[in-house]
Amino acid sequence: MNFDLGPDQRDAAAGARDFFRGSASPAAARAALEGGPVEPGHEALAAIGFLGITVPESAGGAGAGLLDLAVVAEQGGAVLAGPSLVTAARAAVLLGEHPDLAARLADGSARFAVVDGPVTGSAPSIDAAGATLFLGLDGGALVVGEGEATAGPPMDATRGLASVRLTSRRVLAEDAGELWARARQVAAVVLAAEDLGAADRAVQLAVGYAQQREAFGRRIGSYQAVKHLLVDAWVGVDQLRSLVWWAAWAADAAAAELPLAASAAKASAAEVLERAAETCIQVHGGIGFTWEHDAHLYWRRAKVDRLLLGDAAEHLDAVARLAVAGALG
Amino acid sequence: MDFDDTPDEAAYRAAVRTLLEEHAAELLHVAPGGEAVDARTHEAGLRRTQRVLAEAGLVGITWPREHGGQGGTLVQQAIVTQELARAGVPTLINHIGLGMCGPTVIAHGSDDQKRRYLARLLRADDVWCQLFSEPASGSDLAALRTTAVRDGDEWVVNGQKVWTTLAHVADLGILLTRTDPDRPKHAGLTMFVVDMHAPGVTVRPLRQMVGSAGFNEVFFDEVRIPDEERLGEPGEGWRVAITTLMNERVTIGGAGSDLGVPVERLAALARERLPHLDAERQVLARQAVGRAVVASLAARYTGYRRFTVLSQGGLPGPEASAGKLAGTAAAKLVADAGVRLLGDDAVYAATADGDATWQRSQGYLPGLAIAGGTDQVLRNILGERVLGLPPEPRSDKDAPFAGGRR
Ligand SMILES: Cc1cc2nc3c(=O)[nH]c(=O)nc-3n(C[C@H](O)[C@H](O)[C@H](O)COP(=O)(O)OP(=O)(O)OC[C@H]3O[C@@H](n4cnc5c(N)ncnc54)[C@H](O)[C@@H]3O)c2cc1C
C-alpha cells in the first residue's frame, strides 16, 4: 500500500501552484462578476499545457493520468481559476478516438465545452460561455458542433455557465452512452479536486483570521465555538482529499472502482466546500460579508459547484445503488 | 500510488492465512460484525486464542524480537489485523496491553521490566489495563488525585480509578499517580506498573449503558508498589502518559479499518431490506446508506494516507485525532442507517431472529465518542496542534496542584 502522491505529482502541484497564484486570484473572480475576464483564461491554460494533461502524447498532449491532472486542478481551485480543467479532462475522454480534435483541445485552437442535457437546449454547462465547439449526447450518439450559448446573470462568473443550442452537429460515435458516463465521472472527480483546493484555501483564510482577531480580550480562535467550527471544516477537507486522490487514481488504475469513487468524491466535495465557505464568512464576522472580502467568492463557487454535474443527493443515491449492487466488494 | 500487496506482502498474507487455518480449531471465532466478545464470560477462550496466535508468531508483529515480538513492519501488522478480522477472530483480549501499555513499557520501562512483562503480555499470560481516568479527572487527566507516597524502596498508593476497561480480568495495569502535589499539576505525576492482584486493590465492575460490564472502578487502599515498578522518573509521569495517549489515538483512529460495523455489512443489509420498502422510503434509505458509505470510505482512505506515512517511518502526529473523530462520526452514520433499515425491529434491542448487530453498534458508539479523548477534546487538540489556533486560557496550569482550585 502506498497512498500518497509521488515526487512527480508533488512537483507538478508545486509548479501549478506558482502558475495559478501568478495568473488568477479571488480578486480576478470578483472582477469577473463585473464583466472582467476569467483568469488565467483559455489561452494561458493552453500555453502551459494544462488543457492537454490527459490527452495522449500522439495527439500533442502530455499523456498523463487523471491524478496528475487532479493535483493541478486542486491548485486552480484554490485561487478560483477559470476556465475549469473539468472541461479539458472530460473532453479528453470523449475525444479518445478522435486525435485530430483532441489535438485542438490540447493546443487550445478550439475552445471546447461539454454540454449536459438536450443539445437543442442544454442545462447550464461549464465553460459554455465563450466556447467555439460543443460536445453533447444526442439520442445516444456523441456529437460535436457549433452552437449558441445563452447565459443567465452569473453567481460565479469563473464557471462560464451557459445553456447551449447546437446549430450544427456531426456524429463522432454512435452508442456512446458508456463513454459519456465515464467522461462525466472523470469530470466529477476534477470538479471535486477544484473544490478541494477552494475549500482548503477558505479554511486557511478563516484560520489565519482567527489567529489574529481579538474579541473580549482574547483571540477569537481560542473560543471553542470558533475553534471547533474550523476543525470540523478542516477535517472535512482532509477527508475529501483522500476521496479525490482515490477517485483520480481509480480512473487511471482501477476502472471498476471509478463510478463509486467519483460519486463519493463529488458528493463529499459539495458539502465540504459549502461548509468551508460558510465557516469562512462566519468566522470573519461583518468584514466577511463585504464585496471586497474574498470569502464570498469561495461561497459563490460552493453554491454553484454543488449543483453542477449532479448534486449531492444524486451522487449519494448513486453510491448507495452501487454499494448495494456489490461495488464495495 | 497503489493499494495492492507487493509480492512480499502477498506471500506474507498467504502465510498468515495458512497459519490461521492450521490453528482454526484452537481459536475463538465470532460471526462477522460481532466484534465484541464479553471478556469475563469468554476469558479463558480469549486468553487461549491470543496465546495460540502469539506462539504462531501472529502477535506483536512490530515489536522488537528481543521482547518476544516479530521485528516486522507496520504493513505486516496491518495484514495480520486484516486477516484476523477476515477469519472472524475476536478482538484480542490484551488489546489495551498491545496498543497502549506495551508500547509505554517499551518506551519508558527498565530492561528488567521489559524482560519480565513484554513476552508475557504478547501471550496474554498477563492481561493489562490502563488506570488513568478518575471520578474527578477524565478529559483533564492531569488533575488526577490518586497519590503515591514514597516509603523506602516502595510507594504507597491510595485513591480511585474509574472507567477502567478490562480491569475485572486484568493481571497488571499502568497506573498514573500524583507523587508531588506541591508542583504544578502536570509536573507532579509518576507512572507505575501495578499488580492488579496486590493486597488493597479492589475492582468493581460497572454496568455500561447497553448492559454489559466492559469497564470498572478500581480502588487503591494502601497498595504497596516496589520502586522498580516505576515507569520513567518520578515527576515524569505526564511525559510517559503522552506516549500512551499517542498510541491510543493511533490504535483507535488508525490504519483504515472501520470503527463500527464494516460498511460492507450495511450494503449487504440494504440489499436485503430495500426491496421491502415502498418507493419513497427507498429513496430516503438510499440517501442514508449513501451518506454512510461516503463517510466510511473517506475515513478509511484517510486512514490509508496516515498509514502510508507511518509505514515509511513517519511519526504519529496530532492529526491521528482526526482519524478517531471522523471514524466515529462515520460509524454512527453506518449504525444509524443499519438500524433504520430494520423496520419495526429498530425499536427493539435485537431483531425478531435474535440478531443484535445493529442495535449493539448503535449502543456502543456513544462510548467511542468519549473513550480515549472525547470528540470535544480531540477538536481542541486538532485546533491547537494542527491548525495552530491559540489555546484557551487556563487558570490552573502553572499553580501548585495542592494550592489550586479543588
Ligand atoms: C467505553 C469507555 C472505555 C474507557 N476505558 C478507559 C480505560 O480503560 N482507562 C481509562 O483510564 N479511562 C477509560 N475511559 C475513560 C475516558 O478516557 C474518559 O471518560 C474521558 O477521557 C472523558 O472523561 P470524563 O468521563 O471524566 O468526562 P469529562 O472530562 O468530565 O467530560 C464531560 C464533558 O465535558 C466535555 N469537556 C471536558 N473538558 C473539555 C474541554 N476542555 N473542552 C470542551 N469540552 C470539554 C467533554 O467533551 C464531555 O462532553 C473509558 C471511557 C469509556 C466511555
CSV table of N, CA and C in Angstrom, one decimal, chain A residues 1-6 9 67 203 206-208 210-211 218-224 226-232 234-235 237-243 245-246 249 253 257 260 263-265 267-268 271 312-317 319-321 323-329, chain B residues 1-6 9 75 82 263-264 267-268 270-271 274 282-283 285-287 289-291 293-295 297-309 311-312 319 322-323 325-327 375-380 382-384 386-393:
chain,number,residue,atom,x,y,z
A,1,MET,N,0.8,-1.2,0.0
A,1,MET,CA,0.0,0.0,0.0
A,1,MET,C,0.9,1.3,0.0
A,2,ASN,N,0.6,2.1,-0.9
A,2,ASN,CA,1.3,3.4,-0.9
A,2,ASN,C,0.2,4.4,-1.4
A,3,PHE,N,-0.4,5.1,-0.4
A,3,PHE,CA,-1.5,6.0,-0.8
A,3,PHE,C,-0.9,7.4,-0.5
A,4,ASP,N,-0.1,7.9,-1.4
A,4,ASP,CA,0.5,9.2,-1.3
A,4,ASP,C,0.9,9.6,-2.7
A,5,LEU,N,1.0,10.9,-2.9
A,5,LEU,CA,1.5,11.4,-4.2
A,5,LEU,C,2.9,11.0,-4.4
A,6,GLY,N,3.3,10.8,-5.6
A,6,GLY,CA,4.7,10.6,-6.0
A,6,GLY,C,5.4,11.9,-6.1
A,9,GLN,N,4.3,14.1,-9.0
A,9,GLN,CA,3.0,14.8,-8.7
A,9,GLN,C,3.2,15.9,-7.8
A,67,LEU,N,-4.8,11.5,-12.0
A,67,LEU,CA,-4.3,12.0,-10.7
A,67,LEU,C,-3.3,13.2,-11.0
A,203,VAL,N,-10.6,27.5,4.3
A,203,VAL,CA,-10.3,27.2,5.7
A,203,VAL,C,-9.1,27.9,6.2
A,206,ALA,N,-9.8,31.5,7.0
A,206,ALA,CA,-10.5,31.6,8.3
A,206,ALA,C,-9.6,31.4,9.5
A,207,VAL,N,-8.8,30.4,9.3
A,207,VAL,CA,-7.8,30.1,10.4
A,207,VAL,C,-6.9,31.3,10.6
A,208,GLY,N,-6.4,31.8,9.6
A,208,GLY,CA,-5.5,32.9,9.7
A,208,GLY,C,-6.1,34.1,10.4
A,210,ALA,N,-8.7,33.9,12.5
A,210,ALA,CA,-9.0,33.5,13.9
A,210,ALA,C,-7.7,33.6,14.8
A,211,GLN,N,-6.6,33.5,14.1
A,211,GLN,CA,-5.3,33.6,14.9
A,211,GLN,C,-5.0,35.0,15.3
A,218,ARG,N,-9.5,38.3,24.0
A,218,ARG,CA,-8.8,37.1,23.6
A,218,ARG,C,-8.9,37.0,22.1
A,219,ARG,N,-7.9,36.2,21.5
A,219,ARG,CA,-8.0,36.0,20.1
A,219,ARG,C,-9.2,35.0,19.9
A,220,ILE,N,-10.0,35.3,18.8
A,220,ILE,CA,-11.2,34.5,18.6
A,220,ILE,C,-11.0,33.0,18.4
A,221,GLY,N,-9.8,32.7,17.9
A,221,GLY,CA,-9.5,31.2,17.7
A,221,GLY,C,-9.4,30.5,19.0
A,222,SER,N,-9.3,31.2,20.1
A,222,SER,CA,-9.2,30.5,21.4
A,222,SER,C,-10.6,30.1,21.9
A,223,TYR,N,-11.6,30.7,21.3
A,223,TYR,CA,-13.0,30.3,21.7
A,223,TYR,C,-13.4,29.0,21.0
A,224,GLN,N,-13.9,28.0,21.8
A,224,GLN,CA,-14.2,26.7,21.2
A,224,GLN,C,-15.3,26.8,20.1
A,226,VAL,N,-15.6,28.9,17.9
A,226,VAL,CA,-14.9,29.2,16.7
A,226,VAL,C,-14.0,28.1,16.3
A,227,LYS,N,-13.2,27.6,17.3
A,227,LYS,CA,-12.2,26.6,17.0
A,227,LYS,C,-12.8,25.3,16.5
A,228,HIS,N,-13.9,24.9,17.1
A,228,HIS,CA,-14.5,23.6,16.6
A,228,HIS,C,-15.1,23.7,15.3
A,229,LEU,N,-15.7,24.9,14.9
A,229,LEU,CA,-16.2,25.1,13.6
A,229,LEU,C,-15.1,25.0,12.6
A,230,LEU,N,-13.9,25.6,12.9
A,230,LEU,CA,-12.8,25.5,12.0
A,230,LEU,C,-12.2,24.1,11.9
A,231,VAL,N,-12.2,23.4,13.0
A,231,VAL,CA,-11.7,22.0,13.0
A,231,VAL,C,-12.6,21.1,12.1
A,232,ASP,N,-13.9,21.3,12.3
A,232,ASP,CA,-14.8,20.4,11.5
A,232,ASP,C,-14.6,20.7,10.0
A,234,TRP,N,-11.9,21.8,8.6
A,234,TRP,CA,-10.6,21.2,8.2
A,234,TRP,C,-10.7,19.7,8.1
A,235,VAL,N,-11.3,19.0,9.0
A,235,VAL,CA,-11.4,17.6,8.9
A,235,VAL,C,-12.1,17.2,7.6
A,237,VAL,N,-12.1,18.8,4.8
A,237,VAL,CA,-11.1,19.0,3.7
A,237,VAL,C,-10.1,17.8,3.7
A,238,ASP,N,-9.7,17.4,4.8
A,238,ASP,CA,-8.7,16.3,4.9
A,238,ASP,C,-9.3,15.0,4.4
A,239,GLN,N,-10.6,14.8,4.8
A,239,GLN,CA,-11.3,13.5,4.3
A,239,GLN,C,-11.5,13.6,2.8
A,240,LEU,N,-11.9,14.8,2.3
A,240,LEU,CA,-12.2,15.0,0.9
A,240,LEU,C,-10.9,14.7,0.1
A,241,ARG,N,-9.8,15.1,0.6
A,241,ARG,CA,-8.5,14.9,-0.2
A,241,ARG,C,-8.4,13.4,-0.4
A,242,SER,N,-8.7,12.6,0.5
A,242,SER,CA,-8.5,11.1,0.4
A,242,SER,C,-9.4,10.6,-0.7
A,243,LEU,N,-10.7,11.1,-0.7
A,243,LEU,CA,-11.6,10.6,-1.8
A,243,LEU,C,-11.2,11.1,-3.1
A,245,TRP,N,-8.1,11.8,-4.3
A,245,TRP,CA,-7.0,11.1,-4.7
A,245,TRP,C,-7.4,9.6,-5.1
A,246,TRP,N,-8.2,9.0,-4.3
A,246,TRP,CA,-8.6,7.6,-4.6
A,246,TRP,C,-9.4,7.6,-5.9
A,249,TRP,N,-7.0,8.2,-8.9
A,249,TRP,CA,-6.2,7.0,-9.0
A,249,TRP,C,-7.1,5.9,-9.7
A,253,ALA,N,-6.2,3.6,-12.8
A,253,ALA,CA,-5.6,2.3,-12.5
A,253,ALA,C,-6.7,1.2,-12.1
A,257,GLU,N,-13.6,0.7,-10.0
A,257,GLU,CA,-13.9,1.5,-8.8
A,257,GLU,C,-14.3,2.9,-9.1
A,260,LEU,N,-18.1,4.5,-8.2
A,260,LEU,CA,-18.4,4.7,-6.8
A,260,LEU,C,-17.5,5.8,-6.3
A,263,SER,N,-18.5,9.4,-7.5
A,263,SER,CA,-19.7,9.9,-6.9
A,263,SER,C,-19.5,10.2,-5.4
A,264,ALA,N,-18.6,9.4,-4.8
A,264,ALA,CA,-18.3,9.7,-3.3
A,264,ALA,C,-17.6,11.0,-3.3
A,265,ALA,N,-16.6,11.2,-4.1
A,265,ALA,CA,-15.8,12.4,-4.1
A,265,ALA,C,-16.7,13.6,-4.4
A,267,ALA,N,-20.0,14.0,-4.1
A,267,ALA,CA,-21.0,14.2,-3.0
A,267,ALA,C,-20.3,14.9,-1.8
A,268,SER,N,-19.1,14.4,-1.5
A,268,SER,CA,-18.4,15.0,-0.4
A,268,SER,C,-17.9,16.4,-0.7
A,271,GLU,N,-20.5,19.2,-0.1
A,271,GLU,CA,-20.8,19.6,1.3
A,271,GLU,C,-19.6,20.2,2.0
A,312,ALA,N,-25.5,16.6,-4.5
A,312,ALA,CA,-25.1,15.6,-3.5
A,312,ALA,C,-26.1,14.4,-3.5
A,313,ALA,N,-27.4,14.8,-3.5
A,313,ALA,CA,-28.5,13.8,-3.4
A,313,ALA,C,-28.3,12.8,-4.6
A,314,GLU,N,-28.1,13.3,-5.8
A,314,GLU,CA,-27.9,12.3,-6.9
A,314,GLU,C,-26.7,11.4,-6.7
A,315,HIS,N,-25.6,12.0,-6.2
A,315,HIS,CA,-24.4,11.1,-6.1
A,315,HIS,C,-24.5,10.2,-4.9
A,316,LEU,N,-25.2,10.7,-3.8
A,316,LEU,CA,-25.4,9.7,-2.7
A,316,LEU,C,-26.2,8.6,-3.1
A,317,ASP,N,-27.2,8.9,-3.9
A,317,ASP,CA,-28.1,7.8,-4.5
A,317,ASP,C,-27.3,6.8,-5.3
A,319,VAL,N,-24.1,6.3,-5.1
A,319,VAL,CA,-23.2,5.5,-4.2
A,319,VAL,C,-23.9,4.3,-3.6
A,320,ALA,N,-25.1,4.6,-3.1
A,320,ALA,CA,-25.9,3.6,-2.4
A,320,ALA,C,-26.3,2.5,-3.4
A,321,ARG,N,-26.7,2.9,-4.6
A,321,ARG,CA,-27.1,1.8,-5.6
A,321,ARG,C,-25.9,1.0,-5.9
A,323,ALA,N,-23.2,0.5,-4.1
A,323,ALA,CA,-22.8,-0.4,-2.9
A,323,ALA,C,-23.7,-1.6,-2.8
A,324,VAL,N,-25.0,-1.3,-3.0
A,324,VAL,CA,-26.0,-2.4,-2.8
A,324,VAL,C,-25.8,-3.4,-3.9
A,325,ALA,N,-25.3,-3.0,-5.1
A,325,ALA,CA,-25.0,-3.9,-6.2
A,325,ALA,C,-23.7,-4.6,-6.1
A,326,GLY,N,-23.0,-4.3,-5.0
A,326,GLY,CA,-21.8,-5.1,-4.7
A,326,GLY,C,-20.5,-4.4,-5.0
A,327,ALA,N,-20.5,-3.1,-5.2
A,327,ALA,CA,-19.3,-2.4,-5.6
A,327,ALA,C,-18.3,-2.2,-4.5
A,328,LEU,N,-18.7,-2.5,-3.3
A,328,LEU,CA,-17.7,-2.4,-2.2
A,328,LEU,C,-16.9,-3.7,-2.1
A,329,GLY,N,-17.3,-4.7,-2.8
A,329,GLY,CA,-16.6,-6.0,-2.8
A,329,GLY,C,-17.2,-6.9,-1.7
B,1,MET,N,1.3,5.5,-6.4
B,1,MET,CA,0.1,5.2,-5.6
B,1,MET,C,-0.4,3.8,-5.9
B,2,ASP,N,-0.6,3.0,-5.0
B,2,ASP,CA,-1.3,1.7,-5.3
B,2,ASP,C,-1.7,1.1,-3.9
B,3,PHE,N,-2.7,0.2,-4.1
B,3,PHE,CA,-3.3,-0.4,-2.9
B,3,PHE,C,-3.1,-1.9,-2.8
B,4,ASP,N,-2.3,-2.4,-3.7
B,4,ASP,CA,-2.1,-3.8,-3.8
B,4,ASP,C,-1.0,-4.2,-2.9
B,5,ASP,N,-1.0,-5.5,-2.5
B,5,ASP,CA,0.1,-6.1,-1.8
B,5,ASP,C,1.3,-6.2,-2.8
B,6,THR,N,2.5,-5.9,-2.3
B,6,THR,CA,3.7,-6.2,-3.1
B,6,THR,C,3.8,-7.8,-3.1
B,9,GLU,N,4.5,-8.9,0.3
B,9,GLU,CA,3.3,-8.7,1.2
B,9,GLU,C,2.3,-9.8,0.9
B,75,VAL,N,3.2,-2.6,8.0
B,75,VAL,CA,2.4,-3.2,6.9
B,75,VAL,C,2.1,-4.6,7.3
B,82,GLN,N,-5.9,-7.5,9.4
B,82,GLN,CA,-7.0,-7.7,8.4
B,82,GLN,C,-7.4,-9.2,8.4
B,263,VAL,N,-18.7,-1.2,6.7
B,263,VAL,CA,-19.7,-0.6,5.8
B,263,VAL,C,-20.2,-1.7,4.8
B,264,GLU,N,-19.4,-2.7,4.5
B,264,GLU,CA,-19.8,-3.7,3.6
B,264,GLU,C,-21.1,-4.4,4.1
B,267,ALA,N,-24.1,-2.4,3.3
B,267,ALA,CA,-24.5,-2.7,1.9
B,267,ALA,C,-25.3,-4.0,1.8
B,268,ALA,N,-24.8,-5.0,2.4
B,268,ALA,CA,-25.5,-6.3,2.4
B,268,ALA,C,-26.9,-6.2,3.0
B,270,ALA,N,-28.7,-3.5,3.2
B,270,ALA,CA,-29.6,-2.7,2.3
B,270,ALA,C,-30.1,-3.6,1.2
B,271,ARG,N,-29.2,-4.4,0.7
B,271,ARG,CA,-29.6,-5.3,-0.5
B,271,ARG,C,-30.8,-6.1,-0.1
B,274,LEU,N,-34.0,-3.2,1.3
B,274,LEU,CA,-34.6,-2.2,0.4
B,274,LEU,C,-35.8,-2.6,-0.3
B,282,GLN,N,-37.6,4.0,0.0
B,282,GLN,CA,-36.3,3.5,-0.6
B,282,GLN,C,-35.4,4.7,-1.0
B,283,VAL,N,-36.1,5.8,-1.5
B,283,VAL,CA,-35.3,7.0,-1.8
B,283,VAL,C,-34.6,7.5,-0.5
B,285,ALA,N,-34.0,5.9,2.3
B,285,ALA,CA,-33.0,4.9,2.8
B,285,ALA,C,-31.7,5.0,2.0
B,286,ARG,N,-31.8,5.1,0.6
B,286,ARG,CA,-30.6,5.2,-0.2
B,286,ARG,C,-29.8,6.4,0.2
B,287,GLN,N,-30.4,7.5,0.5
B,287,GLN,CA,-29.7,8.7,0.9
B,287,GLN,C,-28.9,8.4,2.2
B,289,VAL,N,-27.9,5.5,3.3
B,289,VAL,CA,-26.9,4.5,3.1
B,289,VAL,C,-25.7,5.2,2.3
B,290,GLY,N,-26.1,6.0,1.3
B,290,GLY,CA,-25.0,6.6,0.5
B,290,GLY,C,-24.2,7.5,1.4
B,291,ARG,N,-24.8,8.3,2.3
B,291,ARG,CA,-24.1,9.1,3.2
B,291,ARG,C,-23.1,8.3,4.1
B,293,VAL,N,-21.9,5.4,3.5
B,293,VAL,CA,-20.8,4.8,2.7
B,293,VAL,C,-19.7,5.8,2.4
B,294,VAL,N,-20.2,7.0,2.0
B,294,VAL,CA,-19.2,8.1,1.6
B,294,VAL,C,-18.3,8.4,2.9
B,295,ALA,N,-19.0,8.6,4.0
B,295,ALA,CA,-18.3,8.9,5.2
B,295,ALA,C,-17.3,7.8,5.6
B,297,LEU,N,-15.9,5.5,3.6
B,297,LEU,CA,-14.8,5.4,2.7
B,297,LEU,C,-13.8,6.6,2.9
B,298,ALA,N,-14.3,7.7,3.1
B,298,ALA,CA,-13.5,8.9,3.4
B,298,ALA,C,-12.6,8.6,4.6
B,299,ALA,N,-13.2,8.1,5.6
B,299,ALA,CA,-12.4,7.8,6.8
B,299,ALA,C,-11.4,6.7,6.6
B,300,ARG,N,-11.8,5.7,5.8
B,300,ARG,CA,-10.9,4.6,5.5
B,300,ARG,C,-9.7,5.0,4.7
B,301,TYR,N,-10.0,5.7,3.6
B,301,TYR,CA,-8.9,6.2,2.7
B,301,TYR,C,-8.0,7.2,3.4
B,302,THR,N,-8.6,8.0,4.3
B,302,THR,CA,-7.7,8.9,5.1
B,302,THR,C,-6.8,8.1,6.0
B,303,GLY,N,-7.3,7.0,6.6
B,303,GLY,CA,-6.5,6.1,7.4
B,303,GLY,C,-5.4,5.5,6.5
B,304,TYR,N,-5.7,5.2,5.3
B,304,TYR,CA,-4.6,4.6,4.4
B,304,TYR,C,-3.5,5.7,4.2
B,305,ARG,N,-3.9,7.0,4.0
B,305,ARG,CA,-2.9,8.0,3.9
B,305,ARG,C,-2.0,8.1,5.1
B,306,ARG,N,-2.6,8.1,6.3
B,306,ARG,CA,-1.8,8.2,7.5
B,306,ARG,C,-0.9,7.0,7.6
B,307,PHE,N,-1.5,5.8,7.3
B,307,PHE,CA,-0.8,4.6,7.4
B,307,PHE,C,0.5,4.6,6.5
B,308,THR,N,0.3,5.2,5.3
B,308,THR,CA,1.4,5.2,4.3
B,308,THR,C,2.5,6.1,5.0
B,309,VAL,N,2.2,7.2,5.6
B,309,VAL,CA,3.2,8.0,6.2
B,309,VAL,C,3.9,7.2,7.3
B,311,SER,N,4.1,3.9,7.7
B,311,SER,CA,4.9,2.8,7.2
B,311,SER,C,6.2,3.2,6.5
B,312,GLN,N,6.3,4.5,6.2
B,312,GLN,CA,7.5,5.0,5.6
B,312,GLN,C,8.4,5.6,6.7
B,319,GLU,N,-2.5,14.8,14.0
B,319,GLU,CA,-3.6,14.6,13.1
B,319,GLU,C,-4.3,13.2,13.2
B,322,ALA,N,-7.8,13.3,14.2
B,322,ALA,CA,-8.9,13.4,13.2
B,322,ALA,C,-9.4,12.1,12.7
B,323,GLY,N,-8.6,11.1,12.7
B,323,GLY,CA,-9.0,9.7,12.3
B,323,GLY,C,-10.1,9.2,13.3
B,325,LEU,N,-12.0,11.0,15.3
B,325,LEU,CA,-13.1,11.9,15.2
B,325,LEU,C,-14.0,11.6,14.0
B,326,ALA,N,-13.4,11.5,12.8
B,326,ALA,CA,-14.1,11.2,11.6
B,326,ALA,C,-14.6,9.8,11.6
B,327,GLY,N,-13.8,8.9,12.1
B,327,GLY,CA,-14.2,7.5,12.1
B,327,GLY,C,-15.4,7.2,13.0
B,375,ASP,N,-14.9,13.7,21.7
B,375,ASP,CA,-14.9,14.5,20.5
B,375,ASP,C,-14.4,15.9,20.7
B,376,GLN,N,-14.9,16.5,21.8
B,376,GLN,CA,-14.5,17.9,22.0
B,376,GLN,C,-13.1,18.1,22.3
B,377,VAL,N,-12.5,17.2,23.1
B,377,VAL,CA,-11.1,17.3,23.4
B,377,VAL,C,-10.3,17.1,22.2
B,378,LEU,N,-10.7,16.1,21.3
B,378,LEU,CA,-10.0,15.9,20.1
B,378,LEU,C,-10.0,17.2,19.2
B,379,ARG,N,-11.1,17.9,19.2
B,379,ARG,CA,-11.2,19.1,18.4
B,379,ARG,C,-10.3,20.2,19.0
B,380,ASN,N,-10.2,20.2,20.3
B,380,ASN,CA,-9.2,21.2,20.9
B,380,ASN,C,-7.8,20.8,20.4
B,382,LEU,N,-6.8,19.2,17.8
B,382,LEU,CA,-6.6,19.5,16.3
B,382,LEU,C,-6.5,21.0,16.1
B,383,GLY,N,-7.4,21.7,16.8
B,383,GLY,CA,-7.4,23.2,16.6
B,383,GLY,C,-6.1,23.8,17.0
B,384,GLU,N,-5.6,23.3,18.1
B,384,GLU,CA,-4.4,23.9,18.7
B,384,GLU,C,-3.1,23.4,18.0
B,386,VAL,N,-2.8,21.3,15.2
B,386,VAL,CA,-2.7,21.1,13.7
B,386,VAL,C,-3.0,22.5,13.1
B,387,LEU,N,-4.0,23.2,13.5
B,387,LEU,CA,-4.4,24.4,12.9
B,387,LEU,C,-3.6,25.6,13.5
B,388,GLY,N,-3.0,25.4,14.6
B,388,GLY,CA,-2.2,26.5,15.3
B,388,GLY,C,-3.1,27.6,15.9
B,389,LEU,N,-4.3,27.2,16.3
B,389,LEU,CA,-5.1,28.2,16.9
B,389,LEU,C,-4.7,28.4,18.4
B,390,PRO,N,-4.9,29.6,18.9
B,390,PRO,CA,-4.5,29.8,20.3
B,390,PRO,C,-5.3,29.0,21.3
B,391,PRO,N,-4.6,28.5,22.3
B,391,PRO,CA,-5.3,27.7,23.4
B,391,PRO,C,-6.2,28.5,24.2
B,392,GLU,N,-7.1,27.8,24.9
B,392,GLU,CA,-7.9,28.6,25.8
B,392,GLU,C,-7.1,29.0,27.0
B,393,PRO,N,-7.5,30.1,27.6
B,393,PRO,CA,-6.8,30.5,28.8
B,393,PRO,C,-7.1,29.4,29.9
